[in-house]
Amino acid sequence: MAVTLNASTTTGLVQSADTSGSLNIQSNGTTILGVTSTGTSVTGTQSVSGNLSFNSGYGSSAVAYGCRAWVNFDGTTNTGGFCTIRGSGNVTSVADNGTGDYTVNFPAMPDANYCVLSSQNIQDSSTFSQFFGVSTTTNTSYSLKSTTQVRFAVRNPVASNFDPFDVNVAIFR
Amino acid sequence: MTQLIIYPNDNGGVVVLTPAPECGLTIEQIAAKDVPQGKPYKIVDGSDIPSDRTFRNAWEYQE
């Protein structure tokens, strides 16, 4: 039990109280914010207009910067011959431009000054992969880095594109 | 079966666009957003795409 404040859609404010030391803020009977002696719990979508700070082992509460878009996909031959997206967040599509040549599309970022991180897992122990070409000036084919797209290539040590089994891309801003 | 979007690239080849299933957009909305402006495109079934990628860069877009 807890002290409860409920914004009811039929009767307005509904409140109850006890001596548990806990507080629940409800929307039409659903608890959105719970407060106890050990902390708070929040459900539903949260919107923070300021910076989001937390400790979580950092040593003190500090501003954290979240991943704005991510995707994991299969770049190899598969049942359809296209990129199978295993999981994603805030990504709209992945373009297979050719062997080892991909574009990740996402909703607009505030600018193109974001950080792109990627890793690839291949199924050939004799080869290692190289994430190549975001905004490089040496190969303009892979120079697409805009507010909504980033294009890149995956290459082997002899500079040939190849299709990795596991491609991971994350964008931080 | 998965629906895909194909469109020609600038080198005579073809781009195969895979929609992210969790993005909340329809395939038509994804095409409007992610296919370069002015490019023709088709929505195709995944089974229409060759599974052999040996000559992937030789694939061509046909109207």
Tab-separated table of C-alpha atoms in Angstrom:
chain	number	residue	atom	x	y	z
A	1	MET	CA	0.000	0.000	0.000
A	2	ALA	CA	1.008	3.594	-0.299
A	3	VAL	CA	-0.255	7.107	-0.237
A	4	THR	CA	-1.931	7.402	-3.615
A	5	LEU	CA	-2.888	10.370	-5.721
A	6	ASN	CA	-4.900	9.299	-8.738
A	7	ALA	CA	-5.986	11.589	-11.573
A	8	SER	CA	-9.198	9.793	-12.513
A	9	THR	CA	-10.849	10.446	-15.861
A	10	THR	CA	-14.281	10.047	-14.258
A	11	THR	CA	-14.088	11.481	-10.763
A	12	GLY	CA	-11.071	13.762	-10.844
A	13	LEU	CA	-8.732	13.532	-7.891
A	14	VAL	CA	-8.887	10.293	-5.930
A	15	GLN	CA	-6.637	9.994	-2.945
A	16	SER	CA	-5.934	7.458	-0.266
A	17	ALA	CA	-3.400	7.321	2.532
A	18	ASP	CA	-1.629	4.936	4.838
A	19	THR	CA	1.534	4.891	6.937
A	20	SER	CA	3.740	2.843	4.578
A	21	GLY	CA	6.010	5.746	3.745
A	22	SER	CA	5.420	5.175	0.022
A	23	LEU	CA	3.758	7.428	-2.504
A	24	ASN	CA	2.174	6.533	-5.837
A	25	ILE	CA	1.205	9.079	-8.460
A	26	GLN	CA	-1.384	7.555	-10.771
A	27	SER	CA	-3.054	8.407	-14.065
A	28	ASN	CA	-6.553	6.915	-14.101
A	29	GLY	CA	-5.511	4.115	-11.769
A	30	THR	CA	-2.156	3.334	-13.354
A	31	THR	CA	0.889	4.151	-11.246
A	32	ILE	CA	3.290	6.343	-13.222
A	33	LEU	CA	5.596	7.424	-10.402
A	34	GLY	CA	6.282	5.449	-7.270
A	35	VAL	CA	8.320	6.785	-4.368
A	36	THR	CA	9.652	4.614	-1.541
A	37	SER	CA	12.378	4.947	1.053
A	38	THR	CA	14.885	3.390	-1.367
A	39	GLY	CA	14.144	5.395	-4.513
A	40	THR	CA	11.651	5.995	-7.280
A	41	SER	CA	10.233	3.950	-10.109
A	42	VAL	CA	8.770	5.445	-13.253
A	43	THR	CA	6.756	3.764	-15.975
A	44	GLY	CA	5.713	4.945	-19.425
A	45	THR	CA	7.518	7.296	-21.785
A	46	GLN	CA	9.704	9.917	-20.156
A	47	SER	CA	10.606	13.290	-21.572
A	48	VAL	CA	13.465	15.229	-20.046
A	49	SER	CA	13.962	18.699	-21.436
A	50	GLY	CA	17.181	19.269	-19.490
A	51	ASN	CA	20.246	17.068	-19.187
A	52	LEU	CA	19.945	13.557	-17.848
A	53	SER	CA	22.472	12.823	-15.098
A	54	PHE	CA	23.153	9.654	-13.168
A	55	ASN	CA	25.918	7.897	-11.250
A	56	SER	CA	25.713	4.136	-11.964
A	57	GLY	CA	29.346	3.483	-11.055
A	58	TYR	CA	30.757	6.686	-12.550
A	59	GLY	CA	31.630	7.986	-9.094
A	60	SER	CA	29.261	10.919	-9.023
A	61	SER	CA	26.175	12.047	-10.819
A	62	ALA	CA	27.190	13.313	-14.240
A	63	VAL	CA	25.488	14.107	-17.508
A	64	ALA	CA	25.127	11.036	-19.724
A	65	TYR	CA	24.798	11.063	-23.512
A	66	GLY	CA	22.612	8.407	-25.016
A	67	CYS	CA	22.742	6.397	-28.187
A	68	ARG	CA	20.394	8.129	-30.626
A	69	ALA	CA	20.155	5.319	-33.165
A	70	TRP	CA	21.433	1.765	-33.469
A	71	VAL	CA	21.070	-1.254	-35.688
A	72	ASN	CA	22.341	-4.797	-35.905
A	73	PHE	CA	21.962	-6.542	-39.250
A	74	ASP	CA	23.204	-9.461	-41.313
A	75	GLY	CA	25.168	-8.347	-44.341
A	76	THR	CA	25.822	-11.798	-45.745
A	77	THR	CA	23.911	-13.922	-48.156
A	78	ASN	CA	20.765	-15.148	-46.487
A	79	THR	CA	17.367	-16.420	-47.492
A	80	GLY	CA	16.476	-13.212	-49.241
A	81	GLY	CA	19.888	-11.951	-50.262
A	82	PHE	CA	19.322	-8.661	-48.482
A	83	CYS	CA	20.216	-7.172	-45.096
A	84	THR	CA	18.208	-8.866	-42.384
A	85	ILE	CA	17.769	-6.404	-39.526
A	86	ARG	CA	17.994	-8.340	-36.265
A	87	GLY	CA	17.280	-5.363	-34.043
A	88	SER	CA	17.235	-1.601	-34.202
A	89	GLY	CA	16.296	1.576	-32.428
A	90	ASN	CA	15.372	4.832	-34.143
A	91	VAL	CA	16.490	3.468	-37.527
A	92	THR	CA	14.112	3.482	-40.496
A	93	SER	CA	16.014	1.286	-42.953
A	94	VAL	CA	19.324	-0.161	-44.103
A	95	ALA	CA	20.347	0.172	-47.729
A	96	ASP	CA	22.468	-2.541	-49.319
A	97	ASN	CA	24.331	-0.551	-51.979
A	98	GLY	CA	26.537	-3.432	-53.035
A	99	THR	CA	29.057	-5.840	-51.566
A	100	GLY	CA	30.128	-4.538	-48.153
A	101	ASP	CA	28.552	-1.170	-48.886
A	102	TYR	CA	25.712	0.019	-46.660
A	103	THR	CA	23.704	3.100	-45.751
A	104	VAL	CA	21.855	3.376	-42.454
A	105	ASN	CA	18.845	5.726	-42.520
A	106	PHE	CA	17.334	7.335	-39.437
A	107	PRO	CA	15.101	10.260	-38.384
A	108	ALA	CA	16.813	13.627	-38.601
A	109	MET	CA	19.546	14.423	-36.093
A	110	PRO	CA	20.016	18.086	-35.096
A	111	ASP	CA	23.179	18.148	-37.240
A	112	ALA	CA	25.708	15.789	-38.841
A	113	ASN	CA	28.311	16.199	-36.097
A	114	TYR	CA	27.368	12.936	-34.440
A	115	CYS	CA	29.690	10.073	-33.588
A	116	VAL	CA	29.336	6.801	-35.510
A	117	LEU	CA	30.620	3.601	-33.974
A	118	SER	CA	30.586	0.244	-35.692
A	119	SER	CA	31.811	-3.283	-35.319
A	120	GLN	CA	31.534	-6.316	-37.550
A	121	ASN	CA	31.655	-10.004	-36.886
A	122	ILE	CA	32.707	-12.264	-39.716
A	123	GLN	CA	32.769	-16.018	-40.022
A	124	ASP	CA	36.241	-16.317	-41.472
A	125	SER	CA	39.094	-16.438	-38.972
A	126	SER	CA	41.640	-15.643	-41.678
A	127	THR	CA	40.136	-12.240	-42.377
A	128	PHE	CA	39.601	-9.176	-40.265
A	129	SER	CA	37.278	-6.370	-41.054
A	130	GLN	CA	37.781	-2.644	-41.380
A	131	PHE	CA	35.005	-0.153	-40.930
A	132	PHE	CA	35.707	2.256	-43.692
A	133	GLY	CA	34.835	5.511	-45.168
A	134	VAL	CA	32.445	7.657	-43.175
A	135	SER	CA	33.117	11.126	-44.542
A	136	THR	CA	36.500	10.164	-45.889
A	137	THR	CA	38.063	12.455	-48.435
A	138	THR	CA	40.015	9.656	-50.080
A	139	ASN	CA	37.002	7.822	-51.392
A	140	THR	CA	34.050	10.024	-52.165
A	141	SER	CA	31.800	7.043	-52.799
A	142	TYR	CA	31.534	6.634	-49.060
A	143	SER	CA	31.355	10.270	-48.085
A	144	LEU	CA	27.669	10.390	-47.203
A	145	LYS	CA	27.173	11.535	-43.653
A	146	SER	CA	24.111	13.722	-43.284
A	147	THR	CA	21.510	14.412	-40.620
A	148	THR	CA	19.487	11.401	-41.823
A	149	GLN	CA	22.004	8.979	-43.379
A	150	VAL	CA	25.436	7.510	-42.936
A	151	ARG	CA	27.110	5.367	-45.585
A	152	PHE	CA	30.060	3.107	-44.974
A	153	ALA	CA	31.954	0.176	-46.353
A	154	VAL	CA	33.397	-2.919	-44.741
A	155	ARG	CA	36.686	-4.087	-46.240
A	156	ASN	CA	39.264	-6.803	-45.813
A	157	PRO	CA	43.054	-6.218	-45.571
A	158	VAL	CA	43.456	-6.198	-49.344
A	159	ALA	CA	40.907	-3.395	-49.633
A	160	SER	CA	38.109	-5.478	-51.095
A	161	ASN	CA	34.579	-4.967	-49.870
A	162	PHE	CA	32.934	-7.965	-48.265
A	163	ASP	CA	29.654	-8.772	-46.528
A	164	PRO	CA	29.999	-9.396	-42.774
A	165	PHE	CA	27.725	-11.776	-40.918
A	166	ASP	CA	27.108	-9.286	-38.148
A	167	VAL	CA	27.155	-5.513	-38.602
A	168	ASN	CA	26.590	-3.158	-35.677
A	169	VAL	CA	26.217	0.586	-35.986
A	170	ALA	CA	25.514	3.065	-33.188
A	171	ILE	CA	25.151	6.818	-33.367
A	172	PHE	CA	25.804	9.094	-30.434
A	173	ARG	CA	24.902	12.754	-30.273
B	1	MET	CA	7.534	-12.315	-46.591
B	2	THR	CA	9.579	-9.194	-46.036
B	3	GLN	CA	8.859	-6.309	-48.330
B	4	LEU	CA	11.827	-4.384	-49.657
B	5	ILE	CA	12.451	-1.256	-51.682
B	6	ILE	CA	14.781	-1.262	-54.652
B	7	TYR	CA	16.079	1.707	-56.606
B	8	PRO	CA	18.949	2.370	-59.024
B	9	ASN	CA	22.223	3.729	-57.730
B	10	ASP	CA	24.394	6.229	-59.565
B	11	ASN	CA	26.707	3.554	-60.978
B	12	GLY	CA	24.175	1.504	-62.895
B	13	GLY	CA	23.591	-0.919	-60.039
B	14	VAL	CA	20.740	-1.356	-57.646
B	15	VAL	CA	20.220	-0.495	-53.981
B	16	VAL	CA	18.167	-2.884	-51.860
B	17	LEU	CA	16.579	-1.061	-48.949
B	18	THR	CA	15.451	-3.110	-45.947
B	19	PRO	CA	12.906	-1.381	-43.671
B	20	ALA	CA	13.541	-1.539	-39.938
B	21	PRO	CA	10.609	-3.510	-38.538
B	22	GLU	CA	10.436	-1.495	-35.324
B	23	CYS	CA	10.463	1.990	-36.825
B	24	GLY	CA	6.688	2.435	-36.879
B	25	LEU	CA	6.553	3.657	-40.483
B	26	THR	CA	4.834	2.016	-43.426
B	27	ILE	CA	6.984	0.876	-46.307
B	28	GLU	CA	5.542	3.711	-48.391
B	29	GLN	CA	6.559	6.222	-45.710
B	30	ILE	CA	10.051	4.709	-45.578
B	31	ALA	CA	10.339	4.964	-49.356
B	32	ALA	CA	9.299	8.614	-49.211
B	33	LYS	CA	11.908	9.307	-46.534
B	34	ASP	CA	14.870	7.119	-47.492
B	35	VAL	CA	14.848	6.796	-51.287
B	36	PRO	CA	16.865	9.676	-52.766
B	37	GLN	CA	14.632	12.351	-54.202
B	38	GLY	CA	13.898	11.847	-57.889
B	39	LYS	CA	14.928	8.186	-57.968
B	40	PRO	CA	12.406	5.666	-59.274
B	41	TYR	CA	11.761	2.812	-56.917
B	42	LYS	CA	9.806	-0.398	-56.575
B	43	ILE	CA	8.430	-2.226	-53.568
B	44	VAL	CA	9.220	-5.902	-54.004
B	45	ASP	CA	8.939	-9.110	-52.083
B	46	GLY	CA	12.088	-10.398	-50.426
B	47	SER	CA	11.803	-13.632	-52.384
B	48	ASP	CA	12.295	-11.614	-55.587
B	49	ILE	CA	15.852	-10.701	-54.564
B	50	PRO	CA	18.590	-13.172	-55.573
B	51	SER	CA	20.088	-15.021	-52.618
B	52	ASP	CA	23.416	-15.531	-54.370
B	53	ARG	CA	25.478	-12.397	-53.774
B	54	THR	CA	28.570	-13.578	-55.651
B	55	PHE	CA	28.025	-10.929	-58.302
B	56	ARG	CA	26.138	-8.479	-56.113
B	57	ASN	CA	27.715	-5.430	-57.715
B	58	ALA	CA	26.501	-6.573	-61.135
B	59	TRP	CA	22.848	-6.445	-60.165
B	60	GLU	CA	20.876	-3.938	-62.201
B	61	TYR	CA	17.612	-2.088	-61.720
B	62	GLN	CA	15.065	-2.629	-64.457
B	63	GLU	CA	12.069	-0.355	-64.989
